[in-house]
Short mmCIF file of C-alpha atoms in Angstrom, two decimals:
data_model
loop_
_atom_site.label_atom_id
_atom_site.label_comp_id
_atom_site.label_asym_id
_atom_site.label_seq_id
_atom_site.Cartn_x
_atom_site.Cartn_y
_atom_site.Cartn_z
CA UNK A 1 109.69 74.16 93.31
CA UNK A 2 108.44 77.51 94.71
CA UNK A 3 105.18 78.20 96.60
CA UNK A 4 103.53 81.55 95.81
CA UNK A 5 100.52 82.75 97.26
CA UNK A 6 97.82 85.34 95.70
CA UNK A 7 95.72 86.89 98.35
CA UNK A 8 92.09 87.54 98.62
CA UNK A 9 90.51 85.13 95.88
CA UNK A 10 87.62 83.11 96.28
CA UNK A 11 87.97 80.36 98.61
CA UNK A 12 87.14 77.59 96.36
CA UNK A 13 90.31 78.10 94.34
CA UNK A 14 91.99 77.68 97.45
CA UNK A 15 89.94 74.27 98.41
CA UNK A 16 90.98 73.05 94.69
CA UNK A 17 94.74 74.17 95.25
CA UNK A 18 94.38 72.30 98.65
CA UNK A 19 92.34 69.10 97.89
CA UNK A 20 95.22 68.54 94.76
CA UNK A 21 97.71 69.12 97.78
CA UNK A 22 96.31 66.75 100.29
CA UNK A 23 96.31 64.01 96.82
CA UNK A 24 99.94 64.48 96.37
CA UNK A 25 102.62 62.11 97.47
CA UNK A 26 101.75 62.67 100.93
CA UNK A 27 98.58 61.70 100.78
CA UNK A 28 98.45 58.92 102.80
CA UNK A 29 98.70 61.26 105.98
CA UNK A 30 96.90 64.52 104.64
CA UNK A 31 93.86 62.01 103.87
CA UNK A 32 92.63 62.20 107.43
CA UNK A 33 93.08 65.99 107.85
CA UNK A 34 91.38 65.91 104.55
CA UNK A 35 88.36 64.67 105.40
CA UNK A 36 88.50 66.51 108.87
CA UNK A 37 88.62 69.84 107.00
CA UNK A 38 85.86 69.34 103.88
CA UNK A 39 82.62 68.22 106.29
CA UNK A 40 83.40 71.00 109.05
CA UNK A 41 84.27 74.08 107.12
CA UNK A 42 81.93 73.26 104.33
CA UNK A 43 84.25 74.03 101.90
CA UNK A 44 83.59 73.02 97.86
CA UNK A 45 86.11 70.79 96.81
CA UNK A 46 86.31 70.53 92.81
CA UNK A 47 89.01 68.67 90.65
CA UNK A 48 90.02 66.62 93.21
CA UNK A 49 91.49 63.60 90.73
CA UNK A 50 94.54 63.33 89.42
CA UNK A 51 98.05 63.00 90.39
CA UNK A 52 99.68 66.53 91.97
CA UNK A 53 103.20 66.79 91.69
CA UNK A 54 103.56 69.09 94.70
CA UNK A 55 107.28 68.25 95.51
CA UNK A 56 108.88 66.92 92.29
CA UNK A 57 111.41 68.91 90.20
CA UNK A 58 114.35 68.45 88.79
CA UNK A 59 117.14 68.79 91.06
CA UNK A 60 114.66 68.89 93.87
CA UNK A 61 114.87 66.38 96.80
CA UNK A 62 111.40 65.48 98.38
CA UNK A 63 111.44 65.98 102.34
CA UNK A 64 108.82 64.68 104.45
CA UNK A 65 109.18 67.21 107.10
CA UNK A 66 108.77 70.40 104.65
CA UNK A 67 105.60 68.23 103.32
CA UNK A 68 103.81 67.86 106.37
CA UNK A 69 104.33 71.30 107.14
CA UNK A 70 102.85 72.81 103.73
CA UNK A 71 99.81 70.55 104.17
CA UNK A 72 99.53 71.71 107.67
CA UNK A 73 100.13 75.64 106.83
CA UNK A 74 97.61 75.33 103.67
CA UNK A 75 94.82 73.75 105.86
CA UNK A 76 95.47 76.66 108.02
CA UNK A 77 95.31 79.61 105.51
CA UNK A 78 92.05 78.06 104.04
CA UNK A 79 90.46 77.54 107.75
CA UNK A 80 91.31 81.19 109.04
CA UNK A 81 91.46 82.65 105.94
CA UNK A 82 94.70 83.92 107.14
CA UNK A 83 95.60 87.27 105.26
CA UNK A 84 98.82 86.48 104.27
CA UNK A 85 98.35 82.92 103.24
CA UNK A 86 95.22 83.54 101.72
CA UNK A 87 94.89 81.61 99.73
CA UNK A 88 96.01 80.67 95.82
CA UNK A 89 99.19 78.21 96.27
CA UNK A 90 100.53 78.05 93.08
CA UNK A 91 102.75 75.36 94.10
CA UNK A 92 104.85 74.57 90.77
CA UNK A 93 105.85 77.96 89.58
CA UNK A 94 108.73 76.27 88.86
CA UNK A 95 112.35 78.18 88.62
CA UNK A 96 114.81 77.98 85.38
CA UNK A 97 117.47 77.53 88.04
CA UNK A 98 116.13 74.25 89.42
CA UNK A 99 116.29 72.66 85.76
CA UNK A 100 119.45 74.63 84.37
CA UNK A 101 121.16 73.00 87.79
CA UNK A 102 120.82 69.48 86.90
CA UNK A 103 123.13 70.66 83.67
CA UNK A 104 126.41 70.29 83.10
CA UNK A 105 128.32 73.62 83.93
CA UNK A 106 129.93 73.64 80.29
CA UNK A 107 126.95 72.45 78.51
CA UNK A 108 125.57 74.83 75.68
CA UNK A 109 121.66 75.13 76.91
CA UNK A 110 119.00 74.44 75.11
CA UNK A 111 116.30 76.52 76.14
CA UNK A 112 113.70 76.14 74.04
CA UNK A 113 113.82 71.78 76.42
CA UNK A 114 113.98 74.40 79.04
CA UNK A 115 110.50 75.99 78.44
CA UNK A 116 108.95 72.22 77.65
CA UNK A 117 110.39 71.30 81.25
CA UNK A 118 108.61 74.13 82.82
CA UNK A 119 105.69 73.99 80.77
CA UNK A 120 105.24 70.25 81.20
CA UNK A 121 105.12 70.76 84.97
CA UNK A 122 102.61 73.55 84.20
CA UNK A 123 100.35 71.00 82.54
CA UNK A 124 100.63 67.86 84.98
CA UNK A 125 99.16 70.23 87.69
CA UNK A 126 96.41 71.89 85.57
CA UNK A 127 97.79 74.99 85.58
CA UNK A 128 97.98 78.14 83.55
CA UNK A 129 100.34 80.61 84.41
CA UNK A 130 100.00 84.58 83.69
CA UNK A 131 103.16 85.18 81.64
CA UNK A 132 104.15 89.36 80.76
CA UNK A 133 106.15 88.76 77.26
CA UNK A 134 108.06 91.56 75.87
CA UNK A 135 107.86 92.07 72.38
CA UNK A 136 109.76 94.42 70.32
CA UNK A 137 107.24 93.83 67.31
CA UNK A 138 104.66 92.25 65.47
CA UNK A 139 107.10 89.75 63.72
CA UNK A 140 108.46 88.76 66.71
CA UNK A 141 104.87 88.22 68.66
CA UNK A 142 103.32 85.87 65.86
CA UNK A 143 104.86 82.17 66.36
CA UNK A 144 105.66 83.53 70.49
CA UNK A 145 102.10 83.80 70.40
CA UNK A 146 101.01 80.95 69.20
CA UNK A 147 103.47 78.95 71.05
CA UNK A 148 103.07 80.22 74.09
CA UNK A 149 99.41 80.59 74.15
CA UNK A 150 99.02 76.48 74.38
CA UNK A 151 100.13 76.69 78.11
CA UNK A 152 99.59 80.04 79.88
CA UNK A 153 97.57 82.97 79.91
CA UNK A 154 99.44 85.61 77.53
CA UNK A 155 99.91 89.94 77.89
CA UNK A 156 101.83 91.07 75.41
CA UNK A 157 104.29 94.21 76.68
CA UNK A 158 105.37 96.62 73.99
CA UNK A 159 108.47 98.38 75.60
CA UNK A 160 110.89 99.65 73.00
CA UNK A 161 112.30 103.10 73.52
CA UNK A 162 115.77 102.08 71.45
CA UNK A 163 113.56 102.52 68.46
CA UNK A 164 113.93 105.56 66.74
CA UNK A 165 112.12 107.70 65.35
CA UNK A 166 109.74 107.99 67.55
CA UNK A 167 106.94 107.46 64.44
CA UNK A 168 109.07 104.36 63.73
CA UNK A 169 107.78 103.61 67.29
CA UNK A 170 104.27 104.30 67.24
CA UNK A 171 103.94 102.26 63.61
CA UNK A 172 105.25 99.29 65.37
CA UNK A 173 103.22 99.64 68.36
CA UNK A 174 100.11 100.17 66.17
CA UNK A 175 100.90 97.27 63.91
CA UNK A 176 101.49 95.11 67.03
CA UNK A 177 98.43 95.63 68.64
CA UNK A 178 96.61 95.41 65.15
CA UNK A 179 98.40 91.63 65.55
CA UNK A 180 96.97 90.75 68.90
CA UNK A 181 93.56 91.81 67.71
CA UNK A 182 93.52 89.85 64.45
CA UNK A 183 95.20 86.90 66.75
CA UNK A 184 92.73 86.81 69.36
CA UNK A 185 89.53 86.91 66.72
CA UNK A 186 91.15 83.99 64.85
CA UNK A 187 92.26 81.70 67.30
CA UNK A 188 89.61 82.32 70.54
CA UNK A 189 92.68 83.90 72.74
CA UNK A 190 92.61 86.48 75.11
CA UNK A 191 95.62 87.57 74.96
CA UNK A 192 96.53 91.22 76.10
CA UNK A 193 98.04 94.55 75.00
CA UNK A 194 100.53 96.46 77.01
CA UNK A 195 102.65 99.34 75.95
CA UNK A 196 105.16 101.22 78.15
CA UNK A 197 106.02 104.85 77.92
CA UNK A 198 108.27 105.92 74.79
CA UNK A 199 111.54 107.37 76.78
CA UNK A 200 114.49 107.48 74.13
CA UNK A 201 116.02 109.98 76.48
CA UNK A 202 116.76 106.91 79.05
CA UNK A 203 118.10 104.27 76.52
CA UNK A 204 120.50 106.85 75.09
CA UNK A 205 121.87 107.49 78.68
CA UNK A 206 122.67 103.81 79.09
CA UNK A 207 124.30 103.45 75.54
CA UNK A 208 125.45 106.53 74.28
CA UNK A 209 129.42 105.65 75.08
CA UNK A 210 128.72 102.44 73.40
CA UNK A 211 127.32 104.10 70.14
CA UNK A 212 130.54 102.40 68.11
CA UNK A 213 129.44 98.88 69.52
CA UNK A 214 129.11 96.31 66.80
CA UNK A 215 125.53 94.64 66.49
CA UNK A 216 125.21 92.10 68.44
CA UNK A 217 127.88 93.38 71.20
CA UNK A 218 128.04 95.03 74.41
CA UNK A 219 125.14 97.45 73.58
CA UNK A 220 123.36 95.25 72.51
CA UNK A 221 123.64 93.63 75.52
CA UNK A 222 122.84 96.91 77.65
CA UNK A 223 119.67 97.03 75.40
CA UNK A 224 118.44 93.42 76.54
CA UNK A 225 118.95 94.72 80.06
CA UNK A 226 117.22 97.46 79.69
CA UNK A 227 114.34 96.20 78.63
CA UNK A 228 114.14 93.06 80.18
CA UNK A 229 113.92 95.13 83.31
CA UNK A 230 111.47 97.14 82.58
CA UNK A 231 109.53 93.99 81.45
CA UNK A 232 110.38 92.57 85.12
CA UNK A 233 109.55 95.65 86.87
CA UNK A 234 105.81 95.39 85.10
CA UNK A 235 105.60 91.85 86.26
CA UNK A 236 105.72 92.04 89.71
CA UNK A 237 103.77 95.69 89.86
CA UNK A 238 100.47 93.63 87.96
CA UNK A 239 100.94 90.01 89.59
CA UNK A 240 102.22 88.31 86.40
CA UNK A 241 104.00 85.01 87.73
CA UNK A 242 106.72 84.85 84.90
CA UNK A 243 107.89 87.52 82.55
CA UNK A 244 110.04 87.18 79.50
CA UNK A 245 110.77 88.24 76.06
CA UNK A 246 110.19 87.29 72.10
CA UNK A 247 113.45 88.47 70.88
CA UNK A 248 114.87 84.88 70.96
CA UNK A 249 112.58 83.92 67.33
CA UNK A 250 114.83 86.20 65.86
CA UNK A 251 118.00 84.26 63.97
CA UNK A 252 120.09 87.71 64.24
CA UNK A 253 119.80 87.51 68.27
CA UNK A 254 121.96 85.79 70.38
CA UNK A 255 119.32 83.69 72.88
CA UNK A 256 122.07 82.58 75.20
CA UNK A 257 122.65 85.89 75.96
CA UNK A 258 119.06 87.16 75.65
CA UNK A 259 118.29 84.49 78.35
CA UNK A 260 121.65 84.90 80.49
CA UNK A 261 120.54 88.39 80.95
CA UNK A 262 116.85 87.38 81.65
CA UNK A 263 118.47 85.39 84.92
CA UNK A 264 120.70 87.61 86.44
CA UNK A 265 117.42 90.65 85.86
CA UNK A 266 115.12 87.93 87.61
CA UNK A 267 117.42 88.32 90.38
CA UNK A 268 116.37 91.96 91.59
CA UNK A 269 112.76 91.11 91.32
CA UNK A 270 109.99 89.22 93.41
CA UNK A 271 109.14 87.04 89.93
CA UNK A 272 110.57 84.17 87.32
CA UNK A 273 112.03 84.73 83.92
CA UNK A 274 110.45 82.42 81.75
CA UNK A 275 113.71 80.60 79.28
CA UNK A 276 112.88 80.80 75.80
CA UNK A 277 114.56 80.38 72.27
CA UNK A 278 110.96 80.49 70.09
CA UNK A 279 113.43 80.27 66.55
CA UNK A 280 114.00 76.45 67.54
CA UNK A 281 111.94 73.97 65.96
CA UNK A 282 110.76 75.85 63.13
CA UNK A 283 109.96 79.28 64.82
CA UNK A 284 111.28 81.23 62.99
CA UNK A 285 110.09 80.19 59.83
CA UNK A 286 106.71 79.93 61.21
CA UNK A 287 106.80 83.75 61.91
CA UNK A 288 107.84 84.36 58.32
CA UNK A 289 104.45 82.56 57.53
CA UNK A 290 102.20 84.03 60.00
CA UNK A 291 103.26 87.58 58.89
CA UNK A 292 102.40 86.77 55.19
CA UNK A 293 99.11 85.23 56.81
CA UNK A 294 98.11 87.94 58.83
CA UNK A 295 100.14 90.99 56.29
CA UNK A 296 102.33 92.18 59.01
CA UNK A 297 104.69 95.02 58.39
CA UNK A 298 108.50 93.36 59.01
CA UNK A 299 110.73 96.81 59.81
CA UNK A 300 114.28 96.70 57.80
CA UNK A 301 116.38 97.07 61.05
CA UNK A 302 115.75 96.29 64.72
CA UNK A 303 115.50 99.76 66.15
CA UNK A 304 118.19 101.44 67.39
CA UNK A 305 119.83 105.02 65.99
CA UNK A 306 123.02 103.35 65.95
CA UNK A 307 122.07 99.94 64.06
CA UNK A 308 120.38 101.60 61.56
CA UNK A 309 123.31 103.68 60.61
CA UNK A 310 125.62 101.19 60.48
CA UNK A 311 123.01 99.54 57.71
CA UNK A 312 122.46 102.46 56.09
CA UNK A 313 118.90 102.49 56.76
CA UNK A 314 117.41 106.17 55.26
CA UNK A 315 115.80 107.10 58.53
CA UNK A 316 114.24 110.25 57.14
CA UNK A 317 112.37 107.96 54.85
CA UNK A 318 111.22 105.61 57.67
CA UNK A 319 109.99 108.52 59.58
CA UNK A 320 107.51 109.86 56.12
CA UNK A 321 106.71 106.74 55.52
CA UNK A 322 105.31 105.75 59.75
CA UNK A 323 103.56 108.90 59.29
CA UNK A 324 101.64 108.50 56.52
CA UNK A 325 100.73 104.35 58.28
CA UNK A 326 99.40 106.25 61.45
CA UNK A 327 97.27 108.79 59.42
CA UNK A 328 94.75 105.87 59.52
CA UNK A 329 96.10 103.21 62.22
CA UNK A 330 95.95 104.80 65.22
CA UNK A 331 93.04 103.47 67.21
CA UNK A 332 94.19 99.55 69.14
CA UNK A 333 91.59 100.62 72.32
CA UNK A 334 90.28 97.35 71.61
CA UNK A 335 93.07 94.91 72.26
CA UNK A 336 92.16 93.41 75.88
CA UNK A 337 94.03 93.80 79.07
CA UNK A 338 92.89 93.10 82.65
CA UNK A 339 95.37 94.47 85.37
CA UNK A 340 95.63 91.25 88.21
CA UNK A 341 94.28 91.50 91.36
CA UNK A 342 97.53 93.08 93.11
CA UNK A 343 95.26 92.70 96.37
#
């Protein structure tokens, strides 16, 4: 498990976070610092039932030394209101290593168990994460969405600059945000909107001498990549804890390479990919029926100057026809998003 800290929130989330730690497994000697602590300090303890998990993962050996020293270090931060520590330990932001490390080395993952592993943890410690989730349109958001939506706090990230033309672009945007809108009305979310700058100029640098790449091969590849890292990138800069991507619901991606990539990309940044395959169990299908529910526009390629040729797509008539959409769908000010506290 991994212990991450926000800083400068109010001090009873802290005293929560802290009165589930001292009712962990090693509660029979945080009791007494416990109830040194609550009287003297004056400090609001809520949600203090329950059973908190604070050491148990999979693959994850408990240690009574590291124990006593995170109950010790925790009283501390909420005491002093020390500035680093301070004071949000969102102890089981659990990592897709810790459960993909208890797996066989040649075993094919399944990483839609994955997600349930992490989620599950999520849920036996009352917590909600802030997940970023790529999207590369509307389709693709619907069952992710819903899915996802049951355990953690949801912003949407619309970062696409393979598509082309750049009206192609703006429809999808337009239409995806239309989505989150309609979503969030129907089901009582809050999920948010994000959309990155359109910068074709960048994706063509990093795939130009691949332009004769099949679909589904090394370009594609370079295209995860690409925007998986920009997706990253965004994470850490607004505080999300996990960031990930909806282009496993579709049955013409490959998710073990979607989510390989998501891995290594995790690697260069201070956050967690979040494992996903949202086509298993249904997903797909349940997309299908969510665009028919909510009459979502479902493009005729995935983006890309160089897939759409090799289809045949008329691009010329893509182009007239996002033009004459965003005559009159233009305006998504209203879809909701509230930047973190980065402080």
């Amino acid at each position: 498990m991994e212990c991450k800290t926000r800083t400068n929130l109010p001090i009873n989330h802290c005293a929560e976070m802290l009165t589930r730690t001292l009712r962990s497994e090693v509660g029979l000697f945080a009791q007494p610092l416990y109830k040194w602590v609550t009287p003297r300090f004056k400090l609001e303890m809520r949600n203090a039932g329950g059973r908190f998990s604070l050491y148990q993962g999979p693959g994850y050996l408990f240690r009574w030394k590291w124990g006593v020293f995170s109950h010790v270090i925790a009283i501390y931060a909420v005491v002093f209101k020390y500035s680093i520590m301070n004071v949000y330990l969102e102890v089981c932001m659990i990592k897709v290593e810790e459960i993909l490390s208890t797996l066989s080395p040649n075993q094919k993952v399944n990483y839609d168990k994955v997600f349930q592993k992490m989620a599950s943890t999520w849920q036996e410690a009352g917590l909600r994460p802030n997940i970023l989730m790529h999207v590369c349109c509307a389709p693709c958001s619907t069952y992710t969405l819903e899915y996802l939506t049951q355990y953690a706090d949801v912003t949407i990230y619309f970062a696409n600059s393979n598509i082309h033309p750049k009206a192609e672009y703006q429809r999808r945007a337009a239409v995806t945000a239309q989505f989150v809108k309609e979503f969030n009305q129907k089901t009582g979310q809050s999920v948010g909107y994000l959309e990155a700058d359109y910068s074709p100029q960048e994706f063509f640098k990093k795939t130009q001498h691949l332009a004769n790449e099949p679909e589904g091969g090394d370009r594609c590849k370079v295209c995860y990549d690409y925007r998986l890292d920009k997706t990253a990138e965004k994470a850490v800069e607004l505080g999300f804890d996990y960031f990930g991507s909806a282009l496993t619901i579709s049955p013409h991606k490959n998710s073990q390479t979607i989510n390989a990539v998501g891995i290594e990309v995790q690697k260069l940044y201070d956050t967690q990919y979040l494992p996903s395959d949202f086509k298993k169990n249904g997903g797909y299908q349940r997309s299908v029926q969510m665009c028919e529910e909510y009459d979502i526009y479902r493009q005729c390629y995935c983006g890309c100057v160089y897939g759409a040729n090799a289809q045949g797509v008329n691009l010329v008539q893509v182009k007239k026809e996002a033009l004459e959409f965003l005559k009159t769908h233009r305006d998504y000010s209203h879809i909701p998003f509230k930047v973190l506290d980065k402080n």
